Short mmCIF file of C-alpha atoms in Angstrom, two decimals:
data_model
loop_
_atom_site.label_atom_id
_atom_site.label_comp_id
_atom_site.label_asym_id
_atom_site.label_seq_id
_atom_site.Cartn_x
_atom_site.Cartn_y
_atom_site.Cartn_z
CA MET U 17 107.26 46.99 119.21
CA VAL U 18 104.60 48.23 116.79
CA VAL U 19 105.65 51.42 115.03
CA VAL U 20 102.99 53.67 113.57
CA ALA U 21 103.96 57.08 112.16
CA ALA U 22 101.55 59.95 111.66
CA ALA U 23 99.05 58.78 109.06
CA GLY U 24 98.57 60.66 105.82
CA ARG U 25 101.83 62.60 106.04
CA GLU U 26 104.06 62.59 102.98
CA ASP U 27 107.82 62.71 103.33
CA TYR U 28 109.65 65.12 101.05
CA LEU U 29 112.65 67.39 100.97
CA LEU U 30 112.31 70.91 99.53
CA ARG U 31 115.13 73.12 98.27
CA SER U 32 114.37 76.82 97.85
CA LEU U 33 116.18 80.13 97.31
CA SER U 34 115.34 83.52 98.72
CA GLU U 35 114.06 86.05 96.18
CA GLY U 36 117.45 87.72 95.97
CA ALA U 37 119.28 84.36 95.66
CA GLU U 38 121.23 85.21 98.81
CA VAL U 39 120.05 82.28 100.94
CA SER U 40 119.53 78.57 100.20
CA VAL U 41 117.01 76.69 102.34
CA LEU U 42 116.47 72.93 102.56
CA VAL U 43 113.56 71.64 104.62
CA VAL U 44 112.62 67.98 105.07
CA ASP U 45 109.64 66.23 106.59
CA GLY U 46 111.08 62.77 107.25
CA THR U 47 108.47 61.41 109.64
CA GLN U 48 107.82 58.16 107.73
CA LEU U 49 111.54 57.69 107.08
CA VAL U 50 112.50 57.87 110.76
CA ALA U 51 109.55 55.63 111.68
CA GLU U 52 110.87 53.08 109.18
CA ALA U 53 114.34 53.25 110.74
CA GLN U 54 112.78 52.79 114.20
CA ARG U 55 110.87 49.74 112.97
CA ARG U 56 113.80 48.11 111.18
CA HIS U 57 116.33 48.63 113.98
CA LYS U 58 113.89 48.18 116.91
CA LEU U 59 115.06 51.45 118.45
CA ALA U 60 114.43 52.64 121.99
CA PRO U 61 113.04 56.20 122.32
CA THR U 62 116.35 58.05 122.77
CA ALA U 63 118.07 55.85 120.19
CA THR U 64 115.23 56.74 117.79
CA ALA U 65 115.87 60.46 118.31
CA ALA U 66 119.65 60.12 117.98
CA MET U 67 119.60 57.95 114.87
CA GLY U 68 116.65 59.87 113.38
CA ARG U 69 118.44 63.20 113.69
CA SER U 70 121.60 61.68 112.20
CA LEU U 71 119.69 60.28 109.21
CA LEU U 72 117.95 63.61 108.59
CA GLY U 73 121.21 65.53 108.97
CA ALA U 74 122.97 63.29 106.44
CA LEU U 75 119.99 63.67 104.10
CA LEU U 76 120.14 67.47 104.24
CA MET U 77 123.92 67.50 103.76
CA GLY U 78 123.89 64.98 100.92
CA SER U 79 120.93 66.02 98.76
CA PHE U 80 120.99 68.32 95.73
CA ARG U 81 124.76 68.00 95.24
CA LYS U 82 126.85 66.49 92.43
CA GLU U 83 125.26 63.40 90.89
CA ASP U 84 126.36 60.14 92.54
CA GLU U 85 128.03 61.96 95.45
CA GLN U 86 127.64 60.29 98.82
CA VAL U 87 128.01 61.65 102.35
CA GLN U 88 128.72 59.53 105.40
CA ILE U 89 128.53 60.90 108.94
CA THR U 90 129.74 58.99 111.98
CA PHE U 91 129.32 60.00 115.60
CA GLN U 92 131.97 58.15 117.57
CA GLY U 93 130.93 59.02 121.10
CA ASN U 94 131.55 57.40 124.47
CA GLY U 95 127.87 57.42 125.47
CA PRO U 96 125.60 54.36 125.74
CA ALA U 97 124.47 54.69 122.10
CA GLY U 98 127.96 53.85 120.87
CA SER U 99 128.80 54.74 117.28
CA ILE U 100 126.04 56.17 115.04
CA LEU U 101 126.42 56.00 111.26
CA ALA U 102 124.30 57.59 108.53
CA ILE U 103 124.90 57.45 104.77
CA ALA U 104 122.99 59.55 102.22
CA ASP U 105 123.21 60.18 98.48
CA THR U 106 122.04 62.93 96.15
CA ARG U 107 118.84 61.05 95.25
CA GLY U 108 117.38 61.19 98.74
CA ASN U 109 118.35 57.68 99.83
CA VAL U 110 119.62 57.41 103.39
CA LYS U 111 120.41 54.51 105.71
CA GLY U 112 122.33 53.98 108.91
CA LYS U 113 122.96 52.04 112.07
CA ILE U 114 123.50 52.57 115.78
CA ASN U 115 125.68 50.30 117.89
CA ASN U 116 123.21 50.13 120.75
CA PRO U 117 119.60 50.41 119.58
CA ALA U 118 118.43 50.00 123.20
CA ALA U 119 120.23 53.18 124.37
CA ASP U 120 117.75 55.17 126.45
CA PRO U 121 119.33 57.20 129.29
CA PRO U 122 117.10 59.09 131.77
CA LEU U 123 115.35 62.22 130.50
CA ARG U 124 117.00 65.61 130.81
CA PRO U 125 115.87 67.93 133.65
CA ASP U 126 113.59 69.73 131.15
CA GLY U 127 111.82 66.44 130.39
CA LYS U 128 113.28 66.01 126.90
CA LEU U 129 115.07 62.96 125.52
CA ASN U 130 118.74 63.04 126.49
CA VAL U 131 120.30 62.58 123.05
CA GLY U 132 123.51 64.33 124.10
CA GLY U 133 123.86 61.92 127.01
CA ALA U 134 123.28 58.95 124.72
CA VAL U 135 125.95 60.11 122.26
CA GLY U 136 128.51 61.36 124.80
CA GLN U 137 131.87 62.94 124.04
CA GLY U 138 134.07 61.98 121.13
CA VAL U 139 134.55 62.73 117.45
CA LEU U 140 132.27 63.47 114.50
CA ALA U 141 133.67 62.26 111.17
CA VAL U 142 132.20 63.24 107.81
CA VAL U 143 133.25 61.66 104.50
CA ARG U 144 132.16 63.02 101.12
CA SER U 145 132.92 60.73 98.17
CA HIS U 146 132.26 60.60 94.44
CA PRO U 147 133.11 57.74 92.04
CA LEU U 148 134.92 60.13 89.67
CA GLU U 149 137.11 61.67 92.36
CA PRO U 150 140.34 59.84 93.30
CA GLN U 151 140.11 60.51 97.02
CA PRO U 152 137.15 61.17 99.33
CA TYR U 153 137.09 64.33 101.41
CA THR U 154 137.22 63.55 105.13
CA GLY U 155 136.68 66.01 107.95
CA MET U 156 136.76 65.41 111.70
CA VAL U 157 135.70 67.66 114.57
CA PRO U 158 135.13 67.09 118.30
CA ILE U 159 131.54 66.38 119.32
CA VAL U 160 130.27 69.66 120.77
CA SER U 161 127.06 68.62 122.50
CA GLY U 162 126.00 65.23 121.12
CA GLU U 163 122.62 66.72 120.19
CA ILE U 164 123.46 66.06 116.48
CA ALA U 165 122.27 69.32 114.86
CA GLU U 166 124.68 71.55 116.77
CA ASP U 167 127.53 69.16 116.00
CA LEU U 168 126.78 69.03 112.27
CA ALA U 169 126.43 72.82 112.09
CA ASN U 170 129.78 73.17 113.85
CA TYR U 171 131.33 70.74 111.35
CA LEU U 172 130.00 72.69 108.35
CA VAL U 173 131.53 75.92 109.63
CA ASP U 174 134.78 74.42 110.92
CA SER U 175 135.67 71.87 108.23
CA GLU U 176 133.79 72.98 105.10
CA GLN U 177 133.83 76.73 105.83
CA THR U 178 130.12 76.87 105.05
CA ASN U 179 128.18 79.71 106.67
CA SER U 180 125.06 77.82 107.67
CA ALA U 181 122.48 77.01 110.33
CA LEU U 182 120.87 73.64 110.95
CA GLY U 183 117.87 72.39 112.88
CA LEU U 184 116.81 68.77 113.43
CA GLY U 185 114.14 67.12 115.51
CA VAL U 186 112.29 63.88 116.26
CA SER U 187 109.21 63.84 118.49
CA LEU U 188 107.49 60.74 119.84
CA ASP U 189 103.94 60.15 120.99
CA ARG U 190 102.91 58.58 124.30
CA ASP U 191 103.44 55.10 122.85
CA CYS U 192 106.99 56.09 121.81
CA ASN U 193 106.09 55.97 118.11
CA VAL U 194 107.41 58.68 115.79
CA LYS U 195 104.97 61.59 115.81
CA SER U 196 107.04 63.90 113.62
CA ALA U 197 110.61 64.12 112.35
CA GLY U 198 112.24 66.73 110.18
CA GLY U 199 114.96 69.27 109.73
CA TRP U 200 116.15 72.36 107.93
CA LEU U 201 119.48 73.57 106.59
CA VAL U 202 120.06 77.24 105.79
CA GLN U 203 123.16 78.22 103.82
CA ILE U 204 124.35 81.77 103.20
CA LEU U 205 125.32 82.29 99.56
CA PRO U 206 128.05 84.65 98.26
CA PHE U 207 127.26 88.38 98.22
CA CYS U 208 124.55 88.04 100.86
CA SER U 209 123.77 91.50 102.24
CA GLU U 210 124.01 92.52 105.88
CA GLU U 211 120.29 93.39 105.86
CA THR U 212 119.42 89.86 104.74
CA LEU U 213 121.61 88.34 107.46
CA VAL U 214 119.94 90.46 110.13
CA GLN U 215 116.45 89.46 108.96
CA LEU U 216 117.42 85.79 108.68
CA GLU U 217 118.87 85.71 112.18
CA LYS U 218 115.71 87.34 113.51
CA ASN U 219 113.58 84.70 111.80
CA LEU U 220 115.64 81.75 113.03
CA THR U 221 115.87 82.89 116.65
CA SER U 222 112.10 83.43 116.89
CA MET U 223 111.13 80.23 115.10
CA PRO U 224 109.66 77.20 116.94
CA SER U 225 111.36 73.81 116.70
CA ILE U 226 110.91 71.85 113.47
CA THR U 227 108.86 69.19 115.26
CA ALA U 228 106.56 71.83 116.79
CA MET U 229 105.91 73.23 113.31
CA LEU U 230 105.33 69.80 111.78
CA ASN U 231 103.01 68.85 114.64
CA GLU U 232 100.97 71.96 113.83
CA GLY U 233 100.55 70.64 110.30
CA MET U 234 103.06 72.93 108.61
CA THR U 235 104.50 71.66 105.32
CA PRO U 236 108.12 72.13 104.18
CA GLU U 237 106.82 75.02 102.03
CA ALA U 238 105.30 76.70 105.09
CA VAL U 239 108.49 76.16 107.11
CA THR U 240 110.52 77.66 104.26
CA GLU U 241 108.28 80.72 104.19
CA ARG U 242 108.74 81.08 107.95
CA ILE U 243 112.53 80.91 107.59
CA LEU U 244 112.53 83.44 104.73
CA ASP U 245 109.89 85.74 106.21
CA GLY U 246 110.53 89.25 104.90
CA LEU U 247 112.98 87.96 102.28
CA GLY U 248 110.61 86.22 99.88
CA VAL U 249 110.85 82.78 98.28
CA MET U 250 111.98 82.44 94.68
CA PRO U 251 109.59 80.37 92.48
CA GLY U 252 110.76 76.97 91.20
CA ALA U 253 111.61 75.11 94.41
CA GLU U 254 113.01 71.59 93.88
CA ARG U 255 111.32 68.66 95.58
CA LEU U 256 112.80 65.26 96.42
CA PRO U 257 111.17 62.24 98.13
CA PRO U 258 113.52 60.68 100.72
CA LYS U 259 113.69 56.95 101.30
CA TYR U 260 115.24 54.70 103.94
CA GLY U 261 117.74 52.50 102.11
CA PRO U 262 118.00 50.91 99.72
CA CYS U 263 120.53 48.14 99.93
CA GLU U 264 120.07 46.76 96.40
CA GLU U 265 119.16 43.09 96.72
CA GLU U 266 121.61 41.65 94.19
CA THR U 267 124.53 43.76 95.45
CA LEU U 268 123.66 42.98 99.06
CA LYS U 269 123.41 39.22 98.48
CA LYS U 270 126.74 39.18 96.64
CA ARG U 271 128.40 41.09 99.47
CA MET U 272 126.88 38.75 102.04
CA ILE U 273 127.83 35.52 100.33
CA ARG U 274 131.36 36.84 99.82
CA ALA U 275 131.58 37.41 103.58
CA VAL U 276 130.10 33.98 104.30
CA ALA U 277 132.46 32.26 101.86
CA SER U 278 135.46 33.85 103.60
CA LEU U 279 134.71 31.54 106.54
CA GLY U 280 135.60 28.51 104.42
CA LYS U 281 133.59 25.42 103.51
CA LYS U 282 134.23 23.54 106.75
CA GLU U 283 133.18 26.34 109.10
CA VAL U 284 130.09 27.04 107.00
CA ALA U 285 129.19 23.35 107.14
CA ASP U 286 129.68 23.33 110.94
CA ILE U 287 127.41 26.37 111.40
CA ILE U 288 124.67 24.87 109.23
CA ALA U 289 124.98 21.53 111.07
CA GLN U 290 124.58 23.27 114.45
CA GLU U 291 122.01 25.94 113.57
CA GLY U 292 120.17 24.26 110.71
CA LYS U 293 120.80 27.33 108.54
CA LEU U 294 123.25 30.15 107.95
CA GLU U 295 121.53 33.51 108.43
CA VAL U 296 123.10 36.89 107.63
CA THR U 297 121.59 40.30 108.44
CA CYS U 298 122.68 43.64 106.95
CA ASP U 299 123.62 46.17 109.67
CA LEU U 300 122.20 49.08 107.66
CA CYS U 301 118.87 47.89 106.23
CA GLN U 302 118.33 44.93 108.61
CA GLN U 303 117.44 42.70 105.65
CA THR U 304 118.12 39.03 106.42
CA TYR U 305 119.07 36.26 103.98
CA ASN U 306 119.64 32.54 104.49
CA PHE U 307 122.41 30.75 102.60
CA SER U 308 122.66 27.02 101.97
CA GLN U 309 125.85 24.97 101.88
CA GLN U 310 125.31 24.48 98.14
CA GLU U 311 125.16 28.25 97.49
CA VAL U 312 128.44 28.78 99.33
CA ASP U 313 130.11 25.83 97.56
CA ASP U 314 128.95 27.11 94.16
CA TYR U 315 130.31 30.58 94.95
CA LEU U 316 133.70 29.20 96.04
CA ASP U 317 133.91 26.96 92.96
CA ALA U 318 133.11 29.92 90.70
CA GLN U 319 135.77 32.04 92.42
CA HIS U 320 138.30 29.23 92.02
CA SER U 321 137.50 28.92 88.30
CA GLU U 322 137.83 32.68 87.78
CA HIS U 323 141.20 32.64 89.57
CA GLU U 324 142.48 29.82 87.35
CA GLU U 325 141.32 31.65 84.20
CA GLU U 326 143.10 34.82 85.33
CA GLU U 327 146.31 32.87 85.95
CA GLU U 328 146.08 31.24 82.50
CA ALA U 329 145.48 34.61 80.84
CA ALA U 330 148.47 36.10 82.68
CA ALA U 331 150.66 33.17 81.61
CA VAL U 332 149.62 33.57 77.94
CA SER U 333 150.29 37.31 78.11
CA SER U 334 153.72 36.71 79.62
CA SER U 335 154.61 34.12 76.92
CA SER U 336 153.47 36.49 74.17
CA SER U 337 155.63 39.28 75.59
CA SER U 338 158.68 37.04 75.75
CA ALA U 339 158.18 35.92 72.13
CA THR U 340 157.87 39.52 70.93
CA SER U 341 161.06 40.53 72.75
CA ALA U 342 162.93 37.63 71.20
#
């Protein structure tokens, strides 16, 4: 499948505040990002919409938070798509996977992609983690509709007690390529007035879908102005370019060879003898690497040497302790 996203469109995420600092708005145009995910994972149309919405939702929930924080969302539904995973960090990097990239149930009666049918019923799990925090925060809620945005909005209210609204969308052209993909996340800040809430609700209920606005050529700035119509937009909006991935090459190769080495020298040799090579593909970025028998042997030998050195160091430490006690 040849994937071609809308040419000339730039992906970026925009964070803005209303003039009175009562409302926070994040808007993302992630058309190229979702097209890249479709290309890498060879996604069917409905799988593209389901995974695309999940990636954009994770991006909106993970960006502009504490440095090095990471958010992971997992839809564990009983639909044909199987489990859908998306992981995003504060720098705009996002990646994911879907168990069945070929999931493509019949269209809904209104002619739209049946994302809810692809996801099915089950559980949505969200994990927020930070390297400086001892334990990650994990929240779980039942899947409400399987349409992704409604489920994530329900999670934010139910598990994180965040007064918010969320919209996500992925539209495809006649060739099933990504035409537009984006989303918005509105969060009510403390001391928000009743008048502001009334105006905001009016704006959101009368607003077209995010894909309709992007297809009309609206930018994240224009979408933000539409959301905050009558409330004003505070100057100084923050902008962040999203990216699919990355799985850092050195880290990824180390993780892969560690997994390969766990098979043992004999099984690795048998696979290479039968297949002519040992090929490993990352589930998230779909990057593939080939490993030779020599690379695996060298890794195992290095691990064995490190283990022996650790045992010798422990023995020396134990002897030193005994001598001191004496």
